[in-house]
Short mmCIF file of C-alpha atoms in Angstrom, two decimals:
data_model
loop_
_atom_site.label_atom_id
_atom_site.label_comp_id
_atom_site.label_asym_id
_atom_site.label_seq_id
_atom_site.Cartn_x
_atom_site.Cartn_y
_atom_site.Cartn_z
CA MET O 34 82.24 93.12 78.93
CA SER O 35 85.22 93.36 81.26
CA THR O 36 85.89 96.89 82.45
CA PRO O 37 88.63 98.03 84.87
CA ALA O 38 86.05 98.25 87.69
CA ARG O 39 84.88 94.68 87.05
CA ARG O 40 88.42 93.36 86.87
CA ARG O 41 89.27 95.11 90.12
CA LEU O 42 86.18 93.53 91.74
CA MET O 43 87.33 90.09 90.58
CA ARG O 44 90.62 90.77 92.36
CA ASP O 45 88.73 91.92 95.47
CA PHE O 46 86.73 88.69 95.42
CA LYS O 47 89.86 86.60 95.02
CA ARG O 48 91.53 88.36 97.94
CA LEU O 49 88.43 87.95 100.09
CA GLN O 50 88.47 84.21 99.44
CA GLU O 51 92.20 83.70 99.86
CA ASP O 52 92.59 85.87 102.93
CA PRO O 53 89.14 86.05 104.55
CA PRO O 54 88.90 88.50 107.46
CA THR O 55 87.20 87.04 110.54
CA GLY O 56 83.57 87.83 111.06
CA VAL O 57 82.73 89.11 107.60
CA SER O 58 81.91 87.49 104.30
CA GLY O 59 80.78 88.70 100.91
CA ALA O 60 80.29 87.64 97.31
CA PRO O 61 79.04 89.12 94.07
CA THR O 62 75.46 88.29 93.11
CA ASP O 63 75.06 85.52 90.54
CA ASN O 64 74.53 87.61 87.46
CA ASN O 65 76.12 90.96 88.32
CA ILE O 66 79.58 91.53 89.73
CA MET O 67 78.67 95.17 90.40
CA ILE O 68 76.21 94.16 93.13
CA TRP O 69 77.42 92.17 96.13
CA ASN O 70 75.75 90.56 99.11
CA ALA O 71 77.64 90.52 102.37
CA VAL O 72 77.23 89.43 105.97
CA ILE O 73 78.86 90.96 109.03
CA PHE O 74 78.78 88.97 112.25
CA GLY O 75 78.33 91.07 115.37
CA PRO O 76 81.74 91.53 117.04
CA HIS O 77 82.39 89.64 120.31
CA ASP O 78 82.07 91.53 123.58
CA THR O 79 79.69 94.07 122.08
CA PRO O 80 75.89 94.11 122.28
CA PHE O 81 75.94 93.13 118.57
CA GLU O 82 77.53 89.76 119.41
CA ASP O 83 75.83 86.78 117.68
CA GLY O 84 73.99 89.01 115.20
CA THR O 85 74.20 88.21 111.49
CA PHE O 86 73.72 91.45 109.62
CA LYS O 87 73.17 91.35 105.89
CA LEU O 88 74.28 94.12 103.56
CA THR O 89 74.27 94.99 99.89
CA ILE O 90 77.16 96.75 98.20
CA GLU O 91 76.62 98.50 94.86
CA PHE O 92 79.59 99.57 92.76
CA THR O 93 79.76 101.89 89.78
CA GLU O 94 82.13 101.75 86.81
CA GLU O 95 84.13 104.48 88.60
CA TYR O 96 85.22 102.05 91.32
CA PRO O 97 87.80 102.16 92.92
CA ASN O 98 88.01 105.90 92.32
CA LYS O 99 84.53 106.29 93.80
CA PRO O 100 83.27 104.36 96.85
CA PRO O 101 80.41 101.87 96.51
CA THR O 102 77.01 102.39 98.12
CA VAL O 103 76.78 100.14 101.16
CA ARG O 104 73.52 99.48 102.91
CA PHE O 105 72.35 97.21 105.70
CA VAL O 106 69.45 94.99 104.63
CA SER O 107 68.99 93.75 108.19
CA LYS O 108 67.57 96.23 110.68
CA VAL O 109 70.47 97.69 112.67
CA PHE O 110 70.01 99.90 115.71
CA HIS O 111 73.22 101.92 115.69
CA PRO O 112 74.09 105.63 116.03
CA ASN O 113 75.62 105.72 112.53
CA VAL O 114 73.08 103.66 110.61
CA TYR O 115 70.07 105.36 109.01
CA ALA O 116 66.56 103.92 109.18
CA ASP O 117 66.87 102.79 105.52
CA GLY O 118 70.09 100.89 106.29
CA GLY O 119 72.41 103.56 104.87
CA ILE O 120 75.71 103.89 106.73
CA CYS O 121 77.35 107.12 107.84
CA LEU O 122 81.04 106.29 107.71
CA ASP O 123 83.76 108.74 106.62
CA ILE O 124 85.72 106.22 104.56
CA LEU O 125 82.61 105.56 102.46
CA GLN O 126 82.23 109.29 101.80
CA ASN O 127 84.85 112.04 101.99
CA ARG O 128 87.69 109.91 103.36
CA TRP O 129 87.45 107.28 100.63
CA SER O 130 90.72 106.03 99.17
CA PRO O 131 91.03 103.97 95.97
CA THR O 132 93.29 101.59 97.88
CA TYR O 133 90.33 100.20 99.82
CA ASP O 134 88.72 96.97 98.70
CA VAL O 135 85.66 94.95 99.73
CA SER O 136 87.62 93.33 102.53
CA ALA O 137 88.64 96.73 103.96
CA ILE O 138 85.11 98.11 103.63
CA LEU O 139 83.53 95.19 105.49
CA THR O 140 86.09 95.20 108.31
CA SER O 141 85.64 98.98 108.71
CA ILE O 142 81.89 98.56 109.07
CA GLN O 143 82.44 95.73 111.52
CA SER O 144 84.59 97.97 113.68
CA LEU O 145 82.00 100.74 113.41
CA LEU O 146 79.57 98.36 115.14
CA SER O 147 81.99 98.09 118.09
CA ASP O 148 82.87 101.78 118.15
CA PRO O 149 79.98 104.03 117.18
CA ASN O 150 80.59 107.72 116.64
CA PRO O 151 77.67 109.35 118.48
CA ASN O 152 78.82 112.81 117.40
CA SER O 153 77.70 112.37 113.80
CA PRO O 154 74.45 110.50 114.32
CA ALA O 155 72.37 108.94 111.57
CA ASN O 156 69.97 107.59 114.19
CA SER O 157 69.56 110.25 116.86
CA THR O 158 67.69 107.97 119.27
CA ALA O 159 70.49 105.41 119.14
CA ALA O 160 73.12 108.13 119.56
CA GLN O 161 71.33 109.64 122.55
CA LEU O 162 70.82 106.29 124.26
CA TYR O 163 74.43 105.33 123.55
CA LYS O 164 75.62 108.46 125.33
CA GLU O 165 73.05 108.72 128.11
CA ASN O 166 71.50 105.33 128.77
CA ARG O 167 73.83 102.53 127.76
CA ARG O 168 71.58 99.88 129.30
CA GLU O 169 68.61 100.83 127.19
CA TYR O 170 70.91 101.14 124.14
CA GLU O 171 72.15 97.58 124.63
CA LYS O 172 68.60 96.35 125.09
CA ARG O 173 67.53 97.91 121.77
CA VAL O 174 70.64 96.52 120.03
CA LYS O 175 69.96 93.03 121.38
CA ALA O 176 66.44 93.22 120.01
CA CYS O 177 67.85 93.88 116.52
CA VAL O 178 70.35 91.03 117.00
CA GLU O 179 67.41 88.68 117.56
CA GLN O 180 65.59 90.18 114.60
CA SER O 181 68.69 89.46 112.46
CA PHE O 182 68.20 85.71 112.95
CA ILE O 183 64.77 85.91 111.38
CA ASP O 184 65.39 88.05 108.29
CA MET N 49 130.86 75.06 128.24
CA ASP N 50 134.36 73.79 127.48
CA GLU N 51 134.71 72.35 130.88
CA SER N 52 131.55 70.34 130.68
CA GLU N 53 132.54 68.98 127.26
CA ASN N 54 135.88 67.91 128.63
CA SER N 55 134.30 66.15 131.48
CA MET N 56 131.99 64.35 129.04
CA ASP N 57 135.03 63.17 127.07
CA LYS N 58 136.64 61.99 130.22
CA GLN N 59 133.63 60.01 131.17
CA ILE N 60 133.61 58.27 127.79
CA ASP N 61 137.38 57.64 128.15
CA ASP N 62 136.80 56.04 131.47
CA ASN N 63 134.04 53.88 130.10
CA ASP N 64 135.74 52.14 127.14
CA GLY N 65 139.34 53.33 127.35
CA THR N 66 139.48 54.64 123.71
CA LYS N 67 139.93 58.19 122.43
CA PRO N 68 136.51 59.67 121.67
CA GLU N 69 135.75 60.28 117.99
CA LYS N 70 134.51 63.70 116.95
CA MET N 71 130.83 63.64 116.22
CA PHE N 72 131.35 65.77 113.10
CA THR N 73 133.82 68.19 111.53
CA LEU N 74 133.05 71.22 109.43
CA LYS N 75 134.84 70.73 106.10
CA LYS N 76 133.33 73.47 104.01
CA TRP N 77 130.82 76.26 104.37
CA ASN N 78 129.19 78.74 102.03
CA ALA N 79 127.84 82.18 102.85
CA VAL N 80 124.45 82.96 101.34
CA ALA N 81 123.40 86.52 100.54
CA MET N 82 119.87 87.66 99.68
CA TRP N 83 118.82 90.75 97.79
CA SER N 84 115.59 92.42 96.78
CA TRP N 85 114.61 95.56 94.92
CA ASP N 86 114.62 98.61 97.15
CA VAL N 87 111.10 99.76 96.33
CA GLU N 88 108.48 100.93 98.76
CA CYS N 89 105.61 98.91 97.25
CA ASP N 90 105.57 96.71 94.21
CA ILE N 91 101.83 96.32 93.82
CA CYS N 92 99.77 99.29 92.71
CA ALA N 93 97.38 99.72 95.63
CA ILE N 94 94.75 101.21 93.32
CA CYS N 95 94.31 98.47 90.73
CA ARG N 96 96.22 95.73 92.65
CA VAL N 97 98.44 94.77 89.73
CA GLN N 98 102.26 94.80 89.97
CA VAL N 99 103.53 98.28 89.11
CA MET N 100 105.98 96.81 86.61
CA ASP N 101 103.08 95.26 84.66
CA ALA N 102 100.44 97.27 82.81
CA CYS N 103 97.56 98.49 84.97
CA LEU N 104 94.10 96.88 84.72
CA ARG N 105 92.85 99.64 82.44
CA CYS N 106 95.76 99.31 79.99
CA GLN N 107 95.52 95.53 80.08
CA ALA N 108 91.86 95.74 79.11
CA GLU N 109 92.53 98.19 76.31
CA ASN N 110 95.81 96.50 75.39
CA LYS N 111 97.40 99.90 74.86
CA ARG N 112 100.77 100.07 73.09
CA ASP N 113 103.01 102.98 72.10
CA VAL N 114 104.40 103.51 68.59
CA MET N 115 107.19 101.04 69.30
CA GLY N 116 104.64 98.39 70.22
CA ARG N 117 105.59 98.56 73.90
CA GLN N 118 103.11 98.88 76.69
CA ASP N 119 103.20 102.54 77.68
CA CYS N 120 101.86 102.09 81.21
CA VAL N 121 104.50 103.71 83.40
CA VAL N 122 105.12 103.85 87.15
CA VAL N 123 104.94 107.08 89.10
CA TRP N 124 106.66 107.70 92.44
CA GLY N 125 105.44 110.44 94.76
CA GLU N 126 107.58 112.53 97.11
CA CYS N 127 106.23 110.19 99.83
CA ASN N 128 107.95 107.27 98.00
CA HIS N 129 104.69 105.47 97.29
CA SER N 130 104.41 104.16 93.77
CA PHE N 131 101.40 103.54 91.54
CA HIS N 132 100.64 103.18 87.86
CA HIS N 133 100.64 106.63 86.33
CA CYS N 134 97.28 105.82 84.67
CA CYS N 135 95.68 104.84 88.00
CA MET N 136 97.07 107.85 89.83
CA SER N 137 96.18 110.44 87.19
CA LEU N 138 92.52 109.42 87.46
CA TRP N 139 92.59 109.61 91.27
CA VAL N 140 94.33 113.00 91.61
CA LYS N 141 91.56 114.56 89.51
CA GLN N 142 89.24 114.16 92.48
CA ASN N 143 91.69 114.30 95.39
CA ASN N 144 95.30 115.40 95.09
CA ARG N 145 96.56 113.23 97.95
CA CYS N 146 98.47 109.98 98.10
CA PRO N 147 95.84 107.24 98.58
CA LEU N 148 98.15 105.43 100.99
CA CYS N 149 99.47 108.16 103.31
CA GLN N 150 97.10 111.06 102.57
CA GLN N 151 100.01 113.43 101.98
CA GLU N 152 99.69 116.10 99.30
CA TRP N 153 100.62 114.30 96.06
CA SER N 154 103.60 115.55 94.12
CA ILE N 155 105.51 113.49 91.60
CA GLN N 156 109.11 112.59 92.44
CA ARG N 157 109.82 110.60 89.32
CA MET N 158 108.22 108.61 86.58
CA GLY N 159 109.35 105.66 84.49
CA LYS N 160 109.79 101.91 84.61
#
């Protein structure tokens, strides 16, 4: 059955294919347009460079009035990523706007990798190292970049 | 500019002794004007369908009014952003701000 949410997601997919942002990609799963798989490549000139981070995006029938649930499947050591892969990002919570689409969501998460917000930490170790010991932070991030090749 | 052209002519004159022919002459020209609708945005940023067409929801339900017309209208906010009224009325229930500029949403006008 085609609902407004599903039709909107078809448009999101079309836009993602016609005008693909650099460094991100995503597609609905084979049998369910409400669940997507995505990949974000670690941005250049950041410790995440060369990483391939997989995510899942789950939409509800209330999309785009409600944001989807976005979660990293790959292990990501980042101040705003929870141990279970959940992401603490304002536009996916209280600052959501129905004008966002999959393309906007993925590019926002990509820029979150470059610019963490250590003041609202989801991973307190990562936030502390980011603020106080950047070398050790980068070392831990690079370890998860290497892990991302395997999973 | 003129001077250099003249000197070019002279050179040609000197070379073959005949009056130089004009390379081209402008016989006729037409001015072209362009126009477009003066609207802030023509695609509803919520459902991504043109505001002048029915929104995704109405298309799916194929809603018509008593006259058999599609009754999906456009709404303009004080901020001049436009959306389908159907799309916007669902959004303002949870957040009474324009989804594009985050200003407090108040309707300026409605219609087609």
